[in-house]
């Protein structure tokens, strides 16, 4: 059995590079393989389920060093300020602590778009029961895909985490109607025994409602 209390390679690397969680390397690999977001002027990204902040920090560091852009983020929890280096106070960053399904929160985020990319490492509070956890993850993934339909610009991309289980294939099937390409991908930084994977949507089709 894996000892999660003992820092692994990715956790140690994250702390050395100034990130609050190992999950940043999942996004890094996803972006290197699929170019979810490219650094260019005017890039707009939405991070759903952002806490503790590794994915947001990764995007902000890219935006600040590679060109002007904007990042919006949302989570029920607060972001960690331990490593942010002032980036969470930057003019090109907006964070709302709240529920993305709340009408006011959703409208606020939509007002900051449309976005060129949506990234989401959101996960439910796990119970240890795979069926329950998978069902809750599926529900969250559906919410993120709904947001993508509303908030992504034509040609935009999506990366969303899901727990493998019953019904998950329906999400990927739906994404294939929304994007020109949709596929499953499990980064190397995922724990070997983890049931998590990521669904990637590339090139949102125009005129979707």
PDB file of C-alpha atoms in Angstrom:
ATOM      1  CA  UNK A   1       0.000   0.000   0.000  1.00  0.00           C
ATOM      2  CA  UNK A   2       1.270   3.473  -0.925  1.00  0.00           C
ATOM      3  CA  UNK A   3       2.136   5.744   1.996  1.00  0.00           C
ATOM      4  CA  UNK A   4       0.577   9.083   0.996  1.00  0.00           C
ATOM      5  CA  UNK A   5       2.055  10.753   4.097  1.00  0.00           C
ATOM      6  CA  UNK A   6       5.558  10.307   2.711  1.00  0.00           C
ATOM      7  CA  UNK A   7       6.366  12.923   0.026  1.00  0.00           C
ATOM      8  CA  UNK A   8       6.954  11.363  -3.378  1.00  0.00           C
ATOM      9  CA  UNK A   9       9.091  12.659  -6.249  1.00  0.00           C
ATOM     10  CA  UNK A  10       6.358  14.964  -7.563  1.00  0.00           C
ATOM     11  CA  UNK A  11       5.533  16.448  -4.164  1.00  0.00           C
ATOM     12  CA  UNK A  12       9.183  17.215  -3.457  1.00  0.00           C
ATOM     13  CA  UNK A  13       9.612  18.710  -6.931  1.00  0.00           C
ATOM     14  CA  UNK A  14       6.528  20.891  -6.427  1.00  0.00           C
ATOM     15  CA  UNK A  15       7.883  22.370  -3.217  1.00  0.00           C
ATOM     16  CA  UNK A  16      11.290  22.973  -4.794  1.00  0.00           C
ATOM     17  CA  UNK A  17       9.673  24.826  -7.699  1.00  0.00           C
ATOM     18  CA  UNK A  18       7.253  26.782  -5.529  1.00  0.00           C
ATOM     19  CA  UNK A  19       3.910  25.054  -6.065  1.00  0.00           C
ATOM     20  CA  UNK A  20       1.501  24.026  -3.295  1.00  0.00           C
ATOM     21  CA  UNK A  21       0.644  20.633  -4.849  1.00  0.00           C
ATOM     22  CA  UNK A  22       2.054  17.928  -7.129  1.00  0.00           C
ATOM     23  CA  UNK A  23      -0.938  18.308  -9.465  1.00  0.00           C
ATOM     24  CA  UNK A  24       0.903  21.064 -11.351  1.00  0.00           C
ATOM     25  CA  UNK A  25       2.902  18.434 -13.252  1.00  0.00           C
ATOM     26  CA  UNK A  26      -0.276  16.856 -14.554  1.00  0.00           C
ATOM     27  CA  UNK A  27      -1.237  20.181 -16.125  1.00  0.00           C
ATOM     28  CA  UNK A  28       2.303  20.740 -17.393  1.00  0.00           C
ATOM     29  CA  UNK A  29       2.285  17.380 -19.201  1.00  0.00           C
ATOM     30  CA  UNK A  30      -1.242  17.919 -20.534  1.00  0.00           C
ATOM     31  CA  UNK A  31      -0.283  21.318 -21.922  1.00  0.00           C
ATOM     32  CA  UNK A  32       2.954  20.068 -23.461  1.00  0.00           C
ATOM     33  CA  UNK A  33       1.090  17.268 -25.233  1.00  0.00           C
ATOM     34  CA  UNK A  34      -2.113  19.040 -26.262  1.00  0.00           C
ATOM     35  CA  UNK A  35      -1.338  22.801 -26.108  1.00  0.00           C
ATOM     36  CA  UNK A  36      -4.481  23.505 -24.090  1.00  0.00           C
ATOM     37  CA  UNK A  37      -3.354  27.094 -23.807  1.00  0.00           C
ATOM     38  CA  UNK A  38      -0.694  28.806 -25.876  1.00  0.00           C
ATOM     39  CA  UNK A  39       1.123  31.900 -24.679  1.00  0.00           C
ATOM     40  CA  UNK A  40       0.022  34.779 -26.823  1.00  0.00           C
ATOM     41  CA  UNK A  41      -1.407  38.250 -26.395  1.00  0.00           C
ATOM     42  CA  UNK A  42      -4.939  38.325 -25.022  1.00  0.00           C
ATOM     43  CA  UNK A  43      -5.030  34.706 -23.839  1.00  0.00           C
ATOM     44  CA  UNK A  44      -7.892  34.137 -21.373  1.00  0.00           C
ATOM     45  CA  UNK A  45      -8.042  31.035 -19.150  1.00  0.00           C
ATOM     46  CA  UNK A  46     -10.592  29.825 -16.580  1.00  0.00           C
ATOM     47  CA  UNK A  47      -9.512  27.468 -13.771  1.00  0.00           C
ATOM     48  CA  UNK A  48     -12.457  25.633 -12.157  1.00  0.00           C
ATOM     49  CA  UNK A  49     -11.681  24.022  -8.816  1.00  0.00           C
ATOM     50  CA  UNK A  50      -8.486  26.004  -8.452  1.00  0.00           C
ATOM     51  CA  UNK A  51      -7.519  25.459  -4.784  1.00  0.00           C
ATOM     52  CA  UNK A  52      -4.886  25.158  -3.481  1.00  0.00           C
ATOM     53  CA  UNK A  53      -3.630  27.014  -6.564  1.00  0.00           C
ATOM     54  CA  UNK A  54      -0.952  25.020  -8.386  1.00  0.00           C
ATOM     55  CA  UNK A  55      -2.686  25.090 -11.758  1.00  0.00           C
ATOM     56  CA  UNK A  56      -3.456  28.796 -11.440  1.00  0.00           C
ATOM     57  CA  UNK A  57       0.152  29.573 -10.493  1.00  0.00           C
ATOM     58  CA  UNK A  58       1.413  27.593 -13.478  1.00  0.00           C
ATOM     59  CA  UNK A  59      -0.800  29.580 -15.854  1.00  0.00           C
ATOM     60  CA  UNK A  60       0.047  32.921 -14.257  1.00  0.00           C
ATOM     61  CA  UNK A  61       3.771  32.244 -14.449  1.00  0.00           C
ATOM     62  CA  UNK A  62       3.376  31.462 -18.148  1.00  0.00           C
ATOM     63  CA  UNK A  63       1.252  34.536 -18.786  1.00  0.00           C
ATOM     64  CA  UNK A  64       3.586  36.870 -16.894  1.00  0.00           C
ATOM     65  CA  UNK A  65       6.734  35.614 -18.625  1.00  0.00           C
ATOM     66  CA  UNK A  66       5.335  34.807 -22.057  1.00  0.00           C
ATOM     67  CA  UNK A  67       2.932  37.609 -22.813  1.00  0.00           C
ATOM     68  CA  UNK A  68      -0.138  39.435 -21.615  1.00  0.00           C
ATOM     69  CA  UNK A  69      -3.160  37.382 -20.689  1.00  0.00           C
ATOM     70  CA  UNK A  70      -5.865  36.902 -18.088  1.00  0.00           C
ATOM     71  CA  UNK A  71      -6.773  34.105 -15.681  1.00  0.00           C
ATOM     72  CA  UNK A  72     -10.024  33.701 -13.765  1.00  0.00           C
ATOM     73  CA  UNK A  73     -10.355  31.017 -11.107  1.00  0.00           C
ATOM     74  CA  UNK A  74     -13.045  29.645  -8.810  1.00  0.00           C
ATOM     75  CA  UNK A  75     -13.141  27.237  -5.881  1.00  0.00           C
ATOM     76  CA  UNK A  76     -15.112  26.603  -2.714  1.00  0.00           C
ATOM     77  CA  UNK A  77     -11.841  26.823  -0.793  1.00  0.00           C
ATOM     78  CA  UNK A  78      -9.186  29.508  -0.506  1.00  0.00           C
ATOM     79  CA  UNK A  79      -5.950  29.582  -2.484  1.00  0.00           C
ATOM     80  CA  UNK A  80      -2.630  28.935  -0.761  1.00  0.00           C
ATOM     81  CA  UNK A  81      -0.525  32.087  -0.536  1.00  0.00           C
ATOM     82  CA  UNK A  82       2.648  30.270   0.491  1.00  0.00           C
ATOM     83  CA  UNK A  83       4.239  30.223  -2.960  1.00  0.00           C
ATOM     84  CA  UNK A  84       2.284  32.740  -5.035  1.00  0.00           C
ATOM     85  CA  UNK A  85       4.949  35.460  -5.018  1.00  0.00           C
ATOM     86  CA  UNK A  86       2.303  38.146  -5.405  1.00  0.00           C
ATOM     87  CA  UNK A  87       0.809  36.616  -8.567  1.00  0.00           C
ATOM     88  CA  UNK A  88      -2.573  36.171  -6.892  1.00  0.00           C
ATOM     89  CA  UNK A  89      -2.649  39.961  -6.524  1.00  0.00           C
ATOM     90  CA  UNK A  90      -1.775  40.620 -10.171  1.00  0.00           C
ATOM     91  CA  UNK A  91      -4.047  42.748 -12.334  1.00  0.00           C
ATOM     92  CA  UNK A  92      -4.467  39.882 -14.796  1.00  0.00           C
ATOM     93  CA  UNK A  93      -5.867  37.473 -12.178  1.00  0.00           C
ATOM     94  CA  UNK A  94      -9.394  37.234 -10.779  1.00  0.00           C
ATOM     95  CA  UNK A  95     -10.475  34.737  -8.109  1.00  0.00           C
ATOM     96  CA  UNK A  96     -13.904  34.108  -6.665  1.00  0.00           C
ATOM     97  CA  UNK A  97     -14.347  31.830  -3.663  1.00  0.00           C
ATOM     98  CA  UNK A  98     -17.694  30.205  -4.221  1.00  0.00           C
ATOM     99  CA  UNK A  99     -19.711  27.551  -6.016  1.00  0.00           C
ATOM    100  CA  UNK A 100     -19.512  27.595  -9.813  1.00  0.00           C
ATOM    101  CA  UNK A 101     -23.110  26.339  -9.944  1.00  0.00           C
ATOM    102  CA  UNK A 102     -24.301  29.451  -8.089  1.00  0.00           C
ATOM    103  CA  UNK A 103     -25.979  31.776 -10.580  1.00  0.00           C
ATOM    104  CA  UNK A 104     -24.166  34.918  -9.424  1.00  0.00           C
ATOM    105  CA  UNK A 105     -20.776  33.202  -9.402  1.00  0.00           C
ATOM    106  CA  UNK A 106     -21.375  31.748 -12.865  1.00  0.00           C
ATOM    107  CA  UNK A 107     -22.490  35.107 -14.273  1.00  0.00           C
ATOM    108  CA  UNK A 108     -19.444  36.836 -12.782  1.00  0.00           C
ATOM    109  CA  UNK A 109     -17.108  34.324 -14.407  1.00  0.00           C
ATOM    110  CA  UNK A 110     -18.928  34.533 -17.729  1.00  0.00           C
ATOM    111  CA  UNK A 111     -18.540  38.311 -17.666  1.00  0.00           C
ATOM    112  CA  UNK A 112     -14.755  37.845 -17.636  1.00  0.00           C
ATOM    113  CA  UNK A 113     -14.821  35.668 -20.766  1.00  0.00           C
ATOM    114  CA  UNK A 114     -15.078  34.306 -23.316  1.00  0.00           C
ATOM    115  CA  UNK A 115     -12.096  32.065 -22.570  1.00  0.00           C
ATOM    116  CA  UNK A 116      -9.560  30.413 -24.845  1.00  0.00           C
ATOM    117  CA  UNK A 117      -9.129  27.525 -22.401  1.00  0.00           C
ATOM    118  CA  UNK A 118     -10.817  26.009 -19.367  1.00  0.00           C
ATOM    119  CA  UNK A 119      -8.805  23.816 -17.024  1.00  0.00           C
ATOM    120  CA  UNK A 120     -10.261  21.849 -14.138  1.00  0.00           C
ATOM    121  CA  UNK A 121      -8.638  19.573 -11.578  1.00  0.00           C
ATOM    122  CA  UNK A 122     -11.795  19.602  -9.492  1.00  0.00           C
ATOM    123  CA  UNK A 123     -12.532  16.509  -7.400  1.00  0.00           C
ATOM    124  CA  UNK A 124     -15.214  15.553  -4.890  1.00  0.00           C
ATOM    125  CA  UNK A 125     -14.592  14.924  -1.221  1.00  0.00           C
ATOM    126  CA  UNK A 126     -13.869  11.222  -1.409  1.00  0.00           C
ATOM    127  CA  UNK A 127     -15.597   8.617   0.752  1.00  0.00           C
ATOM    128  CA  UNK A 128     -13.463   5.583  -0.088  1.00  0.00           C
ATOM    129  CA  UNK A 129     -16.432   4.031  -1.886  1.00  0.00           C
ATOM    130  CA  UNK A 130     -15.448   3.925  -5.557  1.00  0.00           C
ATOM    131  CA  UNK A 131     -19.005   3.933  -6.891  1.00  0.00           C
ATOM    132  CA  UNK A 132     -19.990   6.964  -4.834  1.00  0.00           C
ATOM    133  CA  UNK A 133     -16.766   8.856  -5.553  1.00  0.00           C
ATOM    134  CA  UNK A 134     -16.981   8.132  -9.282  1.00  0.00           C
ATOM    135  CA  UNK A 135     -20.603   9.286  -9.424  1.00  0.00           C
ATOM    136  CA  UNK A 136     -19.721  12.541  -7.650  1.00  0.00           C
ATOM    137  CA  UNK A 137     -16.758  13.099  -9.962  1.00  0.00           C
ATOM    138  CA  UNK A 138     -19.002  12.512 -12.968  1.00  0.00           C
ATOM    139  CA  UNK A 139     -21.428  15.134 -11.696  1.00  0.00           C
ATOM    140  CA  UNK A 140     -18.626  17.670 -11.287  1.00  0.00           C
ATOM    141  CA  UNK A 141     -17.241  16.912 -14.756  1.00  0.00           C
ATOM    142  CA  UNK A 142     -20.683  17.481 -16.262  1.00  0.00           C
ATOM    143  CA  UNK A 143     -20.818  20.890 -14.564  1.00  0.00           C
ATOM    144  CA  UNK A 144     -17.410  21.797 -16.009  1.00  0.00           C
ATOM    145  CA  UNK A 145     -18.459  20.721 -19.509  1.00  0.00           C
ATOM    146  CA  UNK A 146     -21.613  22.828 -19.155  1.00  0.00           C
ATOM    147  CA  UNK A 147     -19.370  25.779 -18.289  1.00  0.00           C
ATOM    148  CA  UNK A 148     -17.250  25.086 -21.358  1.00  0.00           C
ATOM    149  CA  UNK A 149     -20.300  25.297 -23.605  1.00  0.00           C
ATOM    150  CA  UNK A 150     -21.176  28.679 -22.111  1.00  0.00           C
ATOM    151  CA  UNK A 151     -17.787  30.233 -21.487  1.00  0.00           C
ATOM    152  CA  UNK A 152     -15.362  28.977 -24.160  1.00  0.00           C
ATOM    153  CA  UNK A 153     -14.744  30.938 -27.316  1.00  0.00           C
ATOM    154  CA  UNK A 154     -14.968  29.075 -30.614  1.00  0.00           C
ATOM    155  CA  UNK A 155     -11.761  27.082 -31.049  1.00  0.00           C
ATOM    156  CA  UNK A 156     -11.193  26.961 -27.276  1.00  0.00           C
ATOM    157  CA  UNK A 157      -9.887  23.947 -25.383  1.00  0.00           C
ATOM    158  CA  UNK A 158     -10.825  22.060 -22.208  1.00  0.00           C
ATOM    159  CA  UNK A 159      -9.014  19.777 -19.750  1.00  0.00           C
ATOM    160  CA  UNK A 160     -11.146  18.238 -16.977  1.00  0.00           C
ATOM    161  CA  UNK A 161     -10.440  15.541 -14.400  1.00  0.00           C
ATOM    162  CA  UNK A 162     -12.727  12.540 -14.001  1.00  0.00           C
ATOM    163  CA  UNK A 163     -12.692   9.423 -11.857  1.00  0.00           C
ATOM    164  CA  UNK A 164     -13.030   6.334 -14.021  1.00  0.00           C
ATOM    165  CA  UNK A 165     -16.277   4.476 -13.428  1.00  0.00           C
ATOM    166  CA  UNK A 166     -19.778   3.830 -14.684  1.00  0.00           C
ATOM    167  CA  UNK A 167     -21.163   6.566 -16.914  1.00  0.00           C
ATOM    168  CA  UNK A 168     -17.865   8.369 -17.480  1.00  0.00           C
ATOM    169  CA  UNK A 169     -17.743   7.422 -21.170  1.00  0.00           C
ATOM    170  CA  UNK A 170     -20.905   9.478 -21.672  1.00  0.00           C
ATOM    171  CA  UNK A 171     -18.944  12.624 -20.800  1.00  0.00           C
ATOM    172  CA  UNK A 172     -16.331  11.899 -23.450  1.00  0.00           C
ATOM    173  CA  UNK A 173     -19.058  11.088 -25.967  1.00  0.00           C
ATOM    174  CA  UNK A 174     -20.707  14.437 -25.253  1.00  0.00           C
ATOM    175  CA  UNK A 175     -17.390  16.263 -25.562  1.00  0.00           C
ATOM    176  CA  UNK A 176     -16.973  14.805 -29.048  1.00  0.00           C
ATOM    177  CA  UNK A 177     -20.130  16.705 -30.067  1.00  0.00           C
ATOM    178  CA  UNK A 178     -18.751  19.945 -28.596  1.00  0.00           C
ATOM    179  CA  UNK A 179     -15.108  19.807 -29.743  1.00  0.00           C
ATOM    180  CA  UNK A 180     -13.450  18.857 -33.011  1.00  0.00           C
ATOM    181  CA  UNK A 181     -11.426  16.287 -31.032  1.00  0.00           C
ATOM    182  CA  UNK A 182     -11.875  14.752 -27.585  1.00  0.00           C
ATOM    183  CA  UNK A 183      -9.776  12.107 -25.878  1.00  0.00           C
ATOM    184  CA  UNK A 184      -8.711  10.580 -22.565  1.00  0.00           C
ATOM    185  CA  UNK A 185      -5.227  11.059 -21.126  1.00  0.00           C
ATOM    186  CA  UNK A 186      -3.533  10.019 -17.870  1.00  0.00           C
ATOM    187  CA  UNK A 187      -0.397  12.047 -17.058  1.00  0.00           C
ATOM    188  CA  UNK A 188       2.648  10.338 -15.567  1.00  0.00           C
ATOM    189  CA  UNK A 189       2.300  12.428 -12.403  1.00  0.00           C
ATOM    190  CA  UNK A 190      -0.957  10.635 -11.550  1.00  0.00           C
ATOM    191  CA  UNK A 191      -0.446   8.006  -8.892  1.00  0.00           C
ATOM    192  CA  UNK A 192      -0.271   4.555 -10.455  1.00  0.00           C
ATOM    193  CA  UNK A 193      -3.181   3.205  -8.427  1.00  0.00           C
ATOM    194  CA  UNK A 194      -5.314   6.327  -8.926  1.00  0.00           C
ATOM    195  CA  UNK A 195      -8.615   6.059 -10.802  1.00  0.00           C
ATOM    196  CA  UNK A 196      -8.312   9.631 -12.033  1.00  0.00           C
ATOM    197  CA  UNK A 197      -7.804  10.508 -15.662  1.00  0.00           C
ATOM    198  CA  UNK A 198      -8.333  13.624 -17.773  1.00  0.00           C
ATOM    199  CA  UNK A 199     -10.649  14.288 -20.677  1.00  0.00           C
ATOM    200  CA  UNK A 200      -9.243  16.688 -23.248  1.00  0.00           C
ATOM    201  CA  UNK A 201     -11.424  18.693 -25.630  1.00  0.00           C
ATOM    202  CA  UNK A 202      -9.685  20.499 -28.486  1.00  0.00           C
ATOM    203  CA  UNK A 203     -11.208  23.147 -30.738  1.00  0.00           C
ATOM    204  CA  UNK A 204     -14.697  24.040 -29.494  1.00  0.00           C
ATOM    205  CA  UNK A 205     -17.104  24.022 -32.384  1.00  0.00           C
ATOM    206  CA  UNK A 206     -18.739  27.380 -33.187  1.00  0.00           C
ATOM    207  CA  UNK A 207     -22.404  28.282 -32.618  1.00  0.00           C
ATOM    208  CA  UNK A 208     -23.005  25.947 -29.690  1.00  0.00           C
ATOM    209  CA  UNK A 209     -25.626  26.821 -27.094  1.00  0.00           C
TER     210      UNK A 209
END
